Amino acid sequence: MSLARLALAFLATVPTVVLATAPAQWPLTGAVGPTTTTAAKRAVICNVLNYGGAIGSADIGPAILEAFTDCVLPAATATLYLPAGSYSMETWVTLNGANHWAFQMDGVITRTSTTGGHMIIIENATDFEMFSSTSAGAIQGDGYLCRNAGPRLLRTITCTNFSVHDIILVDSPEFHLIVQEGSNGEFYNLAIRGTNLGGSDGIDISGTNHWVHDVEVTNRDECVTVKNPATAFLIERIWCNQSGGSAIGSLADGTTISNIIYRNIYTNGGNQMFMIKSNLGSGYVENVLFQNFIGRGTAYGLDVNQYWESTPGTGAGVLLSNITFQNWDAEIVSDTRAPVQFICADGAPCQGMVLSNVNMYVESGTAVNYCESAYGTGSCLKASGTTSYAVITSTVTLPAGYTNPPTLAGDLASGFATDSSIPIPTIPSTYYPGLPQISPLAKNL
């Protein structure tokens, strides 16, 4: 069949996905996402079934790579198309260098090799979009068969003006989605299901001017975590549903992180609501706002720990400054862990830590917060200074009449076992109690 006829058949059956744009607000420095519409990228359709692939294929990897090399790369604009259906994959692919293209992944790809690396890498793409038009396309890692001994699922490397949305990532042997630097990215309408074990990171993201929203993560490690370097990130309406919790770090030497907002973050169960973690090191984290956090049943609440058990840096410590925590509400399950702790580097005391309307309690009613070498307002923070100081504490008591924060209907009671298959979920339409999703699911457009 000719490319023209393929395109006509494709367009007749696939809904249009609109071009996404960023909200015009700080900290984003400009528009995010693709610069041309999904419809424009359908000028050429590169269907993997026409490049050696087949539904039920034992290895769809070579067909994806051939469709990309022979069809996407030569075209001015194109869509690499994986139709609905089930596919196995044992050959990993790196799709490097194309501009003005989309990867429409409507099928379900299941890992069948234990080779390390990444199942799919998108590298140096400009004006790019990876999505499922049915909001049901997925990568099933079946990590229970090779726990911490196989590939990561998806990685983007130094891409510009791009998006990943309406796909599902399940049970990676290692991490699920890594965004390695790049700029002007948007990541939304994602469901990530990992196992109840460390090394199962949901989203690890670095770069410049990225917007992450409407994401659900289940695992026992990072939920949505900022990595170095990073500037101008807006991360909102995140549902850490039995997850390790979100974080900044781990940080070491040469840290440059600034102008970050996390807001409307809901954490059900798991390790902590949020953590900033490092071990000595150098550089800075500055101008950060953590706003509207709800937590239920987490082991820790707000945990700033600059003596975290990670490989130590060579500097005296990463300087944390001008960081505000506003409107936090949670009841922590552990009676022996601090709802709030700032354990800052003695060689680089924290400056300008602000707690505003932070209500963090424990089930037993009385808890102790810890502060070390940390300055600001609220809890046990010292008001001002530049020198280190030993741990001091403050006591918080559950007030009479306190009611637990609201929930979401899909809250999980526990995480997923490490030794059995994790089912592919449906992408939800709500990620924070009382707020609608920002962008409609592709299947509803």
Short mmCIF file of C-alpha atoms in Angstrom, two decimals:
data_model
loop_
_atom_site.label_atom_id
_atom_site.label_comp_id
_atom_site.label_asym_id
_atom_site.label_seq_id
_atom_site.Cartn_x
_atom_site.Cartn_y
_atom_site.Cartn_z
CA MET A 1 0.00 0.00 0.00
CA SER A 2 1.27 3.52 -0.79
CA LEU A 3 2.20 5.98 1.95
CA ALA A 4 -0.70 8.18 0.88
CA ARG A 5 -3.24 5.36 1.23
CA LEU A 6 -1.73 4.34 4.55
CA ALA A 7 -2.08 7.90 5.79
CA LEU A 8 -5.73 8.12 4.74
CA ALA A 9 -6.59 4.82 6.45
CA PHE A 10 -4.76 5.87 9.59
CA LEU A 11 -6.40 9.29 9.80
CA ALA A 12 -9.84 7.77 9.44
CA THR A 13 -9.47 5.69 12.61
CA VAL A 14 -7.38 7.81 14.99
CA PRO A 15 -8.66 10.80 17.01
CA THR A 16 -6.80 14.08 16.84
CA VAL A 17 -4.60 14.96 19.80
CA VAL A 18 -4.31 18.70 20.25
CA LEU A 19 -1.08 20.60 20.69
CA ALA A 20 -0.26 21.13 24.36
CA THR A 21 0.91 24.46 25.70
CA ALA A 22 2.25 25.52 29.07
CA PRO A 23 0.49 27.80 31.50
CA ALA A 24 1.99 31.29 31.38
CA GLN A 25 3.30 31.34 34.92
CA TRP A 26 6.45 31.12 36.97
CA PRO A 27 8.62 29.07 37.15
CA LEU A 28 8.19 28.02 33.53
CA THR A 29 10.14 30.28 31.21
CA GLY A 30 8.13 29.62 28.05
CA ALA A 31 5.93 27.17 26.19
CA VAL A 32 6.45 23.44 26.64
CA GLY A 33 5.58 20.47 24.46
CA PRO A 34 5.63 20.02 20.67
CA THR A 35 5.60 23.07 18.42
CA THR A 36 3.45 21.46 15.70
CA THR A 37 0.19 19.58 16.10
CA THR A 38 -0.25 15.84 16.15
CA ALA A 39 -2.32 16.13 12.97
CA ALA A 40 0.53 17.88 11.16
CA LYS A 41 2.86 15.01 12.01
CA ARG A 42 0.52 12.57 10.24
CA ALA A 43 1.65 13.75 6.81
CA VAL A 44 3.64 10.52 6.67
CA ILE A 45 2.60 7.40 8.60
CA CYS A 46 5.35 4.92 9.45
CA ASN A 47 3.38 1.83 10.50
CA VAL A 48 5.64 -0.80 12.05
CA LEU A 49 3.50 -3.50 10.43
CA ASN A 50 4.89 -2.37 7.08
CA TYR A 51 8.50 -2.69 8.28
CA GLY A 52 8.64 -6.30 9.36
CA GLY A 53 6.44 -6.06 12.45
CA ALA A 54 3.34 -8.09 13.25
CA ILE A 55 0.77 -8.10 16.00
CA GLY A 56 1.90 -10.86 18.35
CA SER A 57 5.50 -10.40 17.22
CA ALA A 58 8.20 -12.16 19.26
CA ASP A 59 10.41 -9.08 18.88
CA ILE A 60 8.96 -5.79 17.69
CA GLY A 61 12.22 -3.92 18.35
CA PRO A 62 13.76 -4.33 14.84
CA ALA A 63 10.52 -3.22 13.16
CA ILE A 64 10.33 -0.08 15.32
CA LEU A 65 13.92 0.76 14.46
CA GLU A 66 13.47 0.10 10.74
CA ALA A 67 10.30 2.20 10.57
CA PHE A 68 12.17 5.00 12.30
CA THR A 69 15.29 4.76 10.13
CA ASP A 70 13.63 4.23 6.75
CA CYS A 71 10.48 6.29 7.18
CA VAL A 72 10.67 8.82 10.03
CA LEU A 73 14.20 10.10 9.50
CA PRO A 74 13.82 10.94 5.78
CA ALA A 75 10.47 12.69 6.26
CA ALA A 76 9.94 16.36 7.08
CA THR A 77 7.18 15.31 9.51
CA ALA A 78 6.06 11.80 10.38
CA THR A 79 4.31 9.54 12.86
CA LEU A 80 5.78 6.20 13.86
CA TYR A 81 2.72 4.07 14.51
CA LEU A 82 2.40 0.94 16.65
CA PRO A 83 -1.20 -0.26 16.22
CA ALA A 84 -3.24 -1.67 19.09
CA GLY A 85 -2.31 -5.25 19.93
CA SER A 86 0.23 -7.21 21.93
CA TYR A 87 3.94 -7.30 21.05
CA SER A 88 6.98 -8.84 22.69
CA MET A 89 10.33 -7.04 22.59
CA GLU A 90 13.84 -8.36 23.11
CA THR A 91 15.87 -5.91 20.99
CA TRP A 92 16.17 -2.46 22.56
CA VAL A 93 16.08 0.61 20.32
CA THR A 94 17.59 4.09 20.33
CA LEU A 95 15.66 6.51 18.11
CA ASN A 96 18.10 9.34 17.62
CA GLY A 97 17.95 12.64 15.84
CA ALA A 98 14.58 13.06 14.13
CA ASN A 99 12.62 16.33 14.18
CA HIS A 100 8.88 17.04 13.90
CA TRP A 101 7.71 13.51 14.61
CA ALA A 102 5.50 11.47 16.88
CA PHE A 103 5.58 7.95 18.26
CA GLN A 104 1.98 6.81 18.56
CA MET A 105 2.17 3.71 20.73
CA ASP A 106 -1.33 2.25 20.84
CA GLY A 107 -0.12 -1.31 21.42
CA VAL A 108 1.23 -3.09 24.50
CA ILE A 109 4.92 -3.98 24.44
CA THR A 110 6.15 -6.68 26.82
CA ARG A 111 9.81 -7.13 27.74
CA THR A 112 11.21 -10.59 26.99
CA SER A 113 14.97 -10.04 27.27
CA THR A 114 17.07 -9.46 30.38
CA THR A 115 19.62 -7.30 28.54
CA GLY A 116 20.40 -4.15 30.51
CA GLY A 117 20.10 -0.59 29.25
CA HIS A 118 16.75 0.85 28.14
CA MET A 119 13.99 -0.71 26.07
CA ILE A 120 13.31 2.57 24.25
CA ILE A 121 15.51 5.67 24.11
CA ILE A 122 14.38 8.86 22.38
CA GLU A 123 17.45 11.04 21.83
CA ASN A 124 18.02 14.53 20.43
CA ALA A 125 14.44 14.86 19.19
CA THR A 126 12.96 18.29 18.48
CA ASP A 127 9.21 18.87 18.25
CA PHE A 128 8.45 15.33 19.38
CA GLU A 129 5.49 13.59 20.99
CA MET A 130 5.13 10.05 22.39
CA PHE A 131 1.59 9.05 23.26
CA SER A 132 -1.25 6.59 22.95
CA SER A 133 -4.35 7.85 21.18
CA THR A 134 -6.43 5.33 23.16
CA SER A 135 -4.73 6.16 26.49
CA ALA A 136 -4.10 2.41 26.75
CA GLY A 137 -0.69 1.93 25.11
CA ALA A 138 1.74 0.40 27.59
CA ILE A 139 5.15 -1.08 28.23
CA GLN A 140 4.95 -4.13 30.49
CA GLY A 141 8.37 -4.74 32.04
CA ASP A 142 7.50 -7.97 33.89
CA GLY A 143 10.22 -7.02 36.31
CA TYR A 144 9.24 -9.79 38.72
CA LEU A 145 11.08 -12.19 36.38
CA CYS A 146 14.39 -10.27 36.56
CA ARG A 147 14.18 -7.97 39.54
CA ASN A 148 16.91 -5.26 39.48
CA ALA A 149 18.66 -7.21 36.73
CA GLY A 150 17.19 -6.01 33.45
CA PRO A 151 16.45 -2.86 31.46
CA ARG A 152 14.80 0.41 32.30
CA LEU A 153 11.69 1.07 30.22
CA LEU A 154 11.90 4.54 28.66
CA ARG A 155 14.48 7.32 28.52
CA THR A 156 14.55 10.67 26.76
CA ILE A 157 17.95 12.31 26.24
CA THR A 158 18.46 16.00 25.45
CA CYS A 159 15.18 16.44 23.61
CA THR A 160 13.62 19.87 22.94
CA ASN A 161 9.95 20.88 22.72
CA PHE A 162 8.55 17.44 23.39
CA SER A 163 5.94 15.53 25.35
CA VAL A 164 5.22 12.06 26.71
CA HIS A 165 1.60 11.43 27.61
CA ASP A 166 -1.29 8.98 27.81
CA ILE A 167 0.90 5.90 28.19
CA ILE A 168 1.28 3.31 30.94
CA LEU A 169 4.57 1.96 32.29
CA VAL A 170 4.42 -1.21 34.36
CA ASP A 171 6.86 -3.19 36.52
CA SER A 172 10.22 -2.15 35.16
CA PRO A 173 13.12 -4.32 36.33
CA GLU A 174 14.81 -1.00 37.11
CA PHE A 175 13.52 2.58 36.63
CA HIS A 176 10.43 3.45 34.57
CA LEU A 177 10.89 6.90 32.96
CA ILE A 178 14.11 8.92 32.94
CA VAL A 179 14.14 12.42 31.46
CA GLN A 180 17.80 13.26 30.93
CA GLU A 181 18.09 17.00 30.62
CA GLY A 182 16.62 18.61 27.48
CA SER A 183 14.21 21.54 27.53
CA ASN A 184 10.55 22.49 27.17
CA GLY A 185 9.17 19.05 27.97
CA GLU A 186 5.66 18.14 29.09
CA PHE A 187 4.78 14.85 30.80
CA TYR A 188 1.16 14.14 31.68
CA ASN A 189 -1.66 11.62 31.86
CA LEU A 190 0.74 8.85 32.88
CA ALA A 191 0.17 5.78 35.05
CA ILE A 192 3.25 4.05 36.44
CA ARG A 193 3.01 0.79 38.38
CA GLY A 194 6.18 -0.55 39.97
CA THR A 195 6.86 -3.09 42.67
CA ASN A 196 7.15 -2.61 46.41
CA LEU A 197 10.96 -2.39 46.32
CA GLY A 198 13.74 0.14 45.96
CA GLY A 199 15.19 0.75 42.50
CA SER A 200 11.71 1.07 40.99
CA ASP A 201 11.80 4.84 40.33
CA GLY A 202 8.72 6.36 38.68
CA ILE A 203 9.97 9.56 37.01
CA ASP A 204 13.50 10.95 37.41
CA ILE A 205 13.80 14.28 35.64
CA SER A 206 16.50 16.87 34.93
CA GLY A 207 16.82 19.70 32.41
CA THR A 208 15.24 23.10 31.82
CA ASN A 209 11.64 24.31 31.61
CA HIS A 210 9.68 21.11 32.13
CA TRP A 211 6.04 20.67 33.17
CA VAL A 212 4.92 17.42 34.84
CA HIS A 213 1.25 17.01 35.72
CA ASP A 214 -1.54 14.46 36.09
CA VAL A 215 0.66 11.48 36.98
CA GLU A 216 0.01 8.45 39.20
CA VAL A 217 2.95 6.41 40.52
CA THR A 218 2.98 3.20 42.55
CA ASN A 219 6.36 1.77 43.65
CA ARG A 220 8.66 1.88 46.68
CA ASP A 221 11.19 4.41 45.48
CA GLU A 222 11.08 7.79 43.72
CA CYS A 223 7.62 9.04 42.72
CA VAL A 224 8.44 12.18 40.68
CA THR A 225 11.95 13.27 41.57
CA VAL A 226 14.09 16.17 40.40
CA LYS A 227 17.67 15.31 39.53
CA ASN A 228 20.64 17.55 38.89
CA PRO A 229 20.80 19.83 36.90
CA ALA A 230 17.34 21.38 36.91
CA THR A 231 15.76 24.79 36.52
CA ALA A 232 12.25 26.10 35.82
CA PHE A 233 10.14 23.03 36.66
CA LEU A 234 6.41 22.99 37.43
CA ILE A 235 5.31 19.66 38.92
CA GLU A 236 1.66 19.40 39.94
CA ARG A 237 -1.32 17.11 40.51
CA ILE A 238 0.82 14.10 41.30
CA TRP A 239 -0.65 11.02 42.99
CA CYS A 240 2.01 8.99 44.79
CA ASN A 241 -0.20 5.97 45.44
CA GLN A 242 1.75 3.59 47.70
CA SER A 243 5.06 5.04 46.53
CA GLY A 244 8.43 5.88 48.01
CA GLY A 245 7.47 9.53 47.62
CA SER A 246 8.84 12.44 45.61
CA ALA A 247 12.22 14.04 46.21
CA ILE A 248 15.03 16.27 45.09
CA GLY A 249 18.24 14.25 44.94
CA SER A 250 20.29 12.42 45.73
CA LEU A 251 22.64 15.39 45.37
CA ALA A 252 26.43 15.52 45.33
CA ASP A 253 29.08 17.79 43.80
CA GLY A 254 28.20 20.53 41.32
CA THR A 255 24.48 20.74 42.12
CA THR A 256 22.60 23.49 40.23
CA ILE A 257 18.86 23.33 40.96
CA SER A 258 16.63 26.42 41.04
CA ASN A 259 13.15 27.78 40.39
CA ILE A 260 11.09 24.67 41.11
CA ILE A 261 7.44 24.37 42.11
CA TYR A 262 5.78 21.22 43.41
CA ARG A 263 2.09 21.82 44.13
CA ASN A 264 -1.06 19.81 44.70
CA ILE A 265 0.81 16.61 45.57
CA TYR A 266 -1.14 13.73 47.12
CA THR A 267 0.72 10.88 48.82
CA ASN A 268 -1.13 7.77 49.96
CA GLY A 269 1.06 5.43 52.01
CA GLY A 270 4.72 4.89 51.30
CA ASN A 271 7.97 6.24 52.62
CA GLN A 272 7.58 10.02 52.81
CA MET A 273 5.65 12.97 51.46
CA PHE A 274 8.82 14.66 50.26
CA MET A 275 12.55 14.39 50.77
CA ILE A 276 15.56 16.53 49.90
CA LYS A 277 18.55 14.22 50.15
CA SER A 278 22.28 14.63 49.81
CA ASN A 279 25.53 13.66 51.47
CA LEU A 280 28.00 16.55 51.58
CA GLY A 281 28.69 17.76 48.02
CA SER A 282 28.64 21.29 46.59
CA GLY A 283 26.45 23.71 44.68
CA TYR A 284 22.94 24.86 45.49
CA VAL A 285 19.19 24.25 45.57
CA GLU A 286 17.36 27.59 45.67
CA ASN A 287 14.00 29.27 45.04
CA VAL A 288 11.70 26.29 45.56
CA LEU A 289 8.03 26.19 46.57
CA PHE A 290 6.27 23.08 47.91
CA GLN A 291 2.58 23.98 48.03
CA ASN A 292 -0.59 22.07 48.91
CA PHE A 293 0.68 18.67 50.00
CA ILE A 294 -1.68 16.02 51.40
CA GLY A 295 -0.38 12.84 53.01
CA ARG A 296 -2.07 9.77 54.44
CA GLY A 297 -0.30 6.91 56.12
CA THR A 298 3.29 7.74 55.17
CA ALA A 299 6.25 6.68 57.30
CA TYR A 300 7.87 10.13 57.11
CA GLY A 301 6.43 13.54 56.32
CA LEU A 302 8.84 16.29 55.29
CA ASP A 303 12.40 14.98 55.40
CA VAL A 304 15.42 17.17 54.60
CA ASN A 305 18.50 15.04 55.17
CA GLN A 306 21.94 16.18 54.06
CA TYR A 307 23.62 13.16 55.60
CA TRP A 308 21.63 10.69 53.56
CA GLU A 309 23.11 7.24 53.02
CA SER A 310 24.47 7.85 49.53
CA THR A 311 27.93 8.25 48.05
CA PRO A 312 29.31 11.40 49.70
CA GLY A 313 30.45 14.39 47.67
CA THR A 314 33.77 16.11 48.20
CA GLY A 315 32.37 19.51 49.21
CA ALA A 316 31.14 20.72 52.58
CA GLY A 317 27.50 20.45 51.56
CA VAL A 318 24.90 21.55 49.01
CA LEU A 319 23.49 24.93 50.06
CA LEU A 320 19.69 24.92 50.39
CA SER A 321 18.16 28.41 50.37
CA ASN A 322 14.86 30.25 49.89
CA ILE A 323 12.65 27.17 50.12
CA THR A 324 9.01 27.45 51.23
CA PHE A 325 6.69 24.68 52.40
CA GLN A 326 3.09 25.93 52.35
CA ASN A 327 -0.22 24.25 53.19
CA TRP A 328 0.78 20.73 54.23
CA ASP A 329 -1.69 18.40 55.91
CA ALA A 330 -0.84 14.86 57.02
CA GLU A 331 -1.03 12.24 59.72
CA ILE A 332 2.13 10.11 59.82
CA VAL A 333 1.82 6.45 60.84
CA SER A 334 5.16 6.11 62.63
CA ASP A 335 5.35 7.30 66.25
CA THR A 336 9.16 7.13 66.24
CA ARG A 337 9.85 9.25 63.14
CA ALA A 338 9.70 13.01 62.91
CA PRO A 339 6.83 14.47 60.88
CA VAL A 340 9.26 17.29 59.99
CA GLN A 341 13.03 17.20 60.06
CA PHE A 342 15.75 19.47 58.71
CA ILE A 343 19.12 17.75 59.08
CA CYS A 344 21.26 20.22 57.14
CA ALA A 345 24.96 20.12 56.33
CA ASP A 346 27.12 21.59 59.07
CA GLY A 347 29.45 22.97 56.40
CA ALA A 348 26.58 24.64 54.48
CA PRO A 349 23.68 25.39 56.86
CA CYS A 350 20.24 25.72 55.26
CA GLN A 351 19.06 29.32 54.82
CA GLY A 352 15.56 30.71 54.37
CA MET A 353 13.53 27.58 55.13
CA VAL A 354 9.91 28.71 55.59
CA LEU A 355 7.10 26.57 57.00
CA SER A 356 3.68 28.15 56.44
CA ASN A 357 0.49 26.38 57.54
CA VAL A 358 2.30 23.05 57.83
CA ASN A 359 0.18 20.66 59.91
CA MET A 360 1.97 17.35 60.34
CA TYR A 361 1.07 14.93 63.12
CA VAL A 362 1.43 11.30 64.17
CA GLU A 363 -1.29 8.83 65.03
CA SER A 364 -0.27 8.58 68.69
CA GLY A 365 -0.89 12.30 69.14
CA THR A 366 2.58 13.56 70.10
CA ALA A 367 5.70 13.73 67.93
CA VAL A 368 9.12 15.35 67.92
CA ASN A 369 10.53 17.37 65.01
CA TYR A 370 14.29 17.70 64.50
CA CYS A 371 16.41 20.58 63.22
CA GLU A 372 20.17 20.76 62.72
CA SER A 373 22.11 23.62 61.11
CA ALA A 374 18.88 24.98 59.59
CA TYR A 375 17.57 28.56 59.62
CA GLY A 376 14.17 30.00 58.79
CA THR A 377 10.69 30.16 60.30
CA GLY A 378 8.50 27.43 61.75
CA SER A 379 8.92 24.20 63.71
CA CYS A 380 12.33 24.00 65.40
CA LEU A 381 14.18 26.15 62.83
CA LYS A 382 16.44 28.84 64.25
CA ALA A 383 15.50 32.31 63.05
CA SER A 384 18.85 33.44 61.72
CA GLY A 385 22.52 32.63 61.61
CA THR A 386 25.23 31.16 59.43
CA THR A 387 27.00 28.68 61.67
CA SER A 388 26.26 25.05 62.29
CA TYR A 389 24.43 23.85 65.39
CA ALA A 390 23.60 20.49 66.93
CA VAL A 391 20.17 18.89 66.73
CA ILE A 392 17.37 20.71 68.52
CA THR A 393 13.76 19.57 68.75
CA SER A 394 10.20 20.77 69.02
CA THR A 395 7.12 18.84 70.07
CA VAL A 396 3.91 18.76 68.05
CA THR A 397 0.60 17.46 69.38
CA LEU A 398 -2.40 16.27 67.43
CA PRO A 399 -5.10 18.89 68.05
CA ALA A 400 -8.48 17.92 69.37
CA GLY A 401 -11.00 17.37 66.61
CA TYR A 402 -8.38 16.84 63.94
CA THR A 403 -9.75 15.00 60.90
CA ASN A 404 -7.70 13.09 58.39
CA PRO A 405 -7.12 14.66 54.96
CA PRO A 406 -9.36 13.65 52.03
CA THR A 407 -8.70 10.58 49.90
CA LEU A 408 -9.01 9.44 46.30
CA ALA A 409 -11.26 6.55 45.30
CA GLY A 410 -8.39 4.56 43.81
CA ASP A 411 -6.12 4.65 46.87
CA LEU A 412 -4.25 1.36 47.24
CA ALA A 413 -4.02 -0.32 50.64
CA SER A 414 -0.56 -1.71 49.88
CA GLY A 415 2.07 -1.94 47.18
CA PHE A 416 2.59 -4.74 44.67
CA ALA A 417 4.52 -7.91 45.48
CA THR A 418 8.03 -8.31 44.09
CA ASP A 419 7.53 -11.89 42.86
CA SER A 420 4.33 -11.78 40.83
CA SER A 421 2.98 -10.01 37.77
CA ILE A 422 1.62 -6.47 38.11
CA PRO A 423 -1.51 -5.80 36.03
CA ILE A 424 -1.68 -2.93 33.57
CA PRO A 425 -3.90 -0.22 35.08
CA THR A 426 -6.19 2.32 33.49
CA ILE A 427 -4.90 5.89 33.45
CA PRO A 428 -6.97 7.83 36.01
CA SER A 429 -8.66 11.17 35.48
CA THR A 430 -8.07 12.60 38.99
CA TYR A 431 -4.72 12.96 40.76
CA TYR A 432 -5.38 15.30 43.70
CA PRO A 433 -8.51 15.42 45.88
CA GLY A 434 -10.94 18.06 44.71
CA LEU A 435 -9.12 19.04 41.52
CA PRO A 436 -9.82 17.89 37.94
CA GLN A 437 -7.04 16.79 35.64
CA ILE A 438 -5.46 19.57 33.62
CA SER A 439 -5.47 17.90 30.20
CA PRO A 440 -8.19 15.46 29.07
CA LEU A 441 -7.18 11.92 28.22
CA ALA A 442 -6.34 11.44 24.55
CA LYS A 443 -9.05 8.80 24.23
CA ASN A 444 -11.63 11.45 25.13
CA LEU A 445 -10.57 13.99 22.50
#
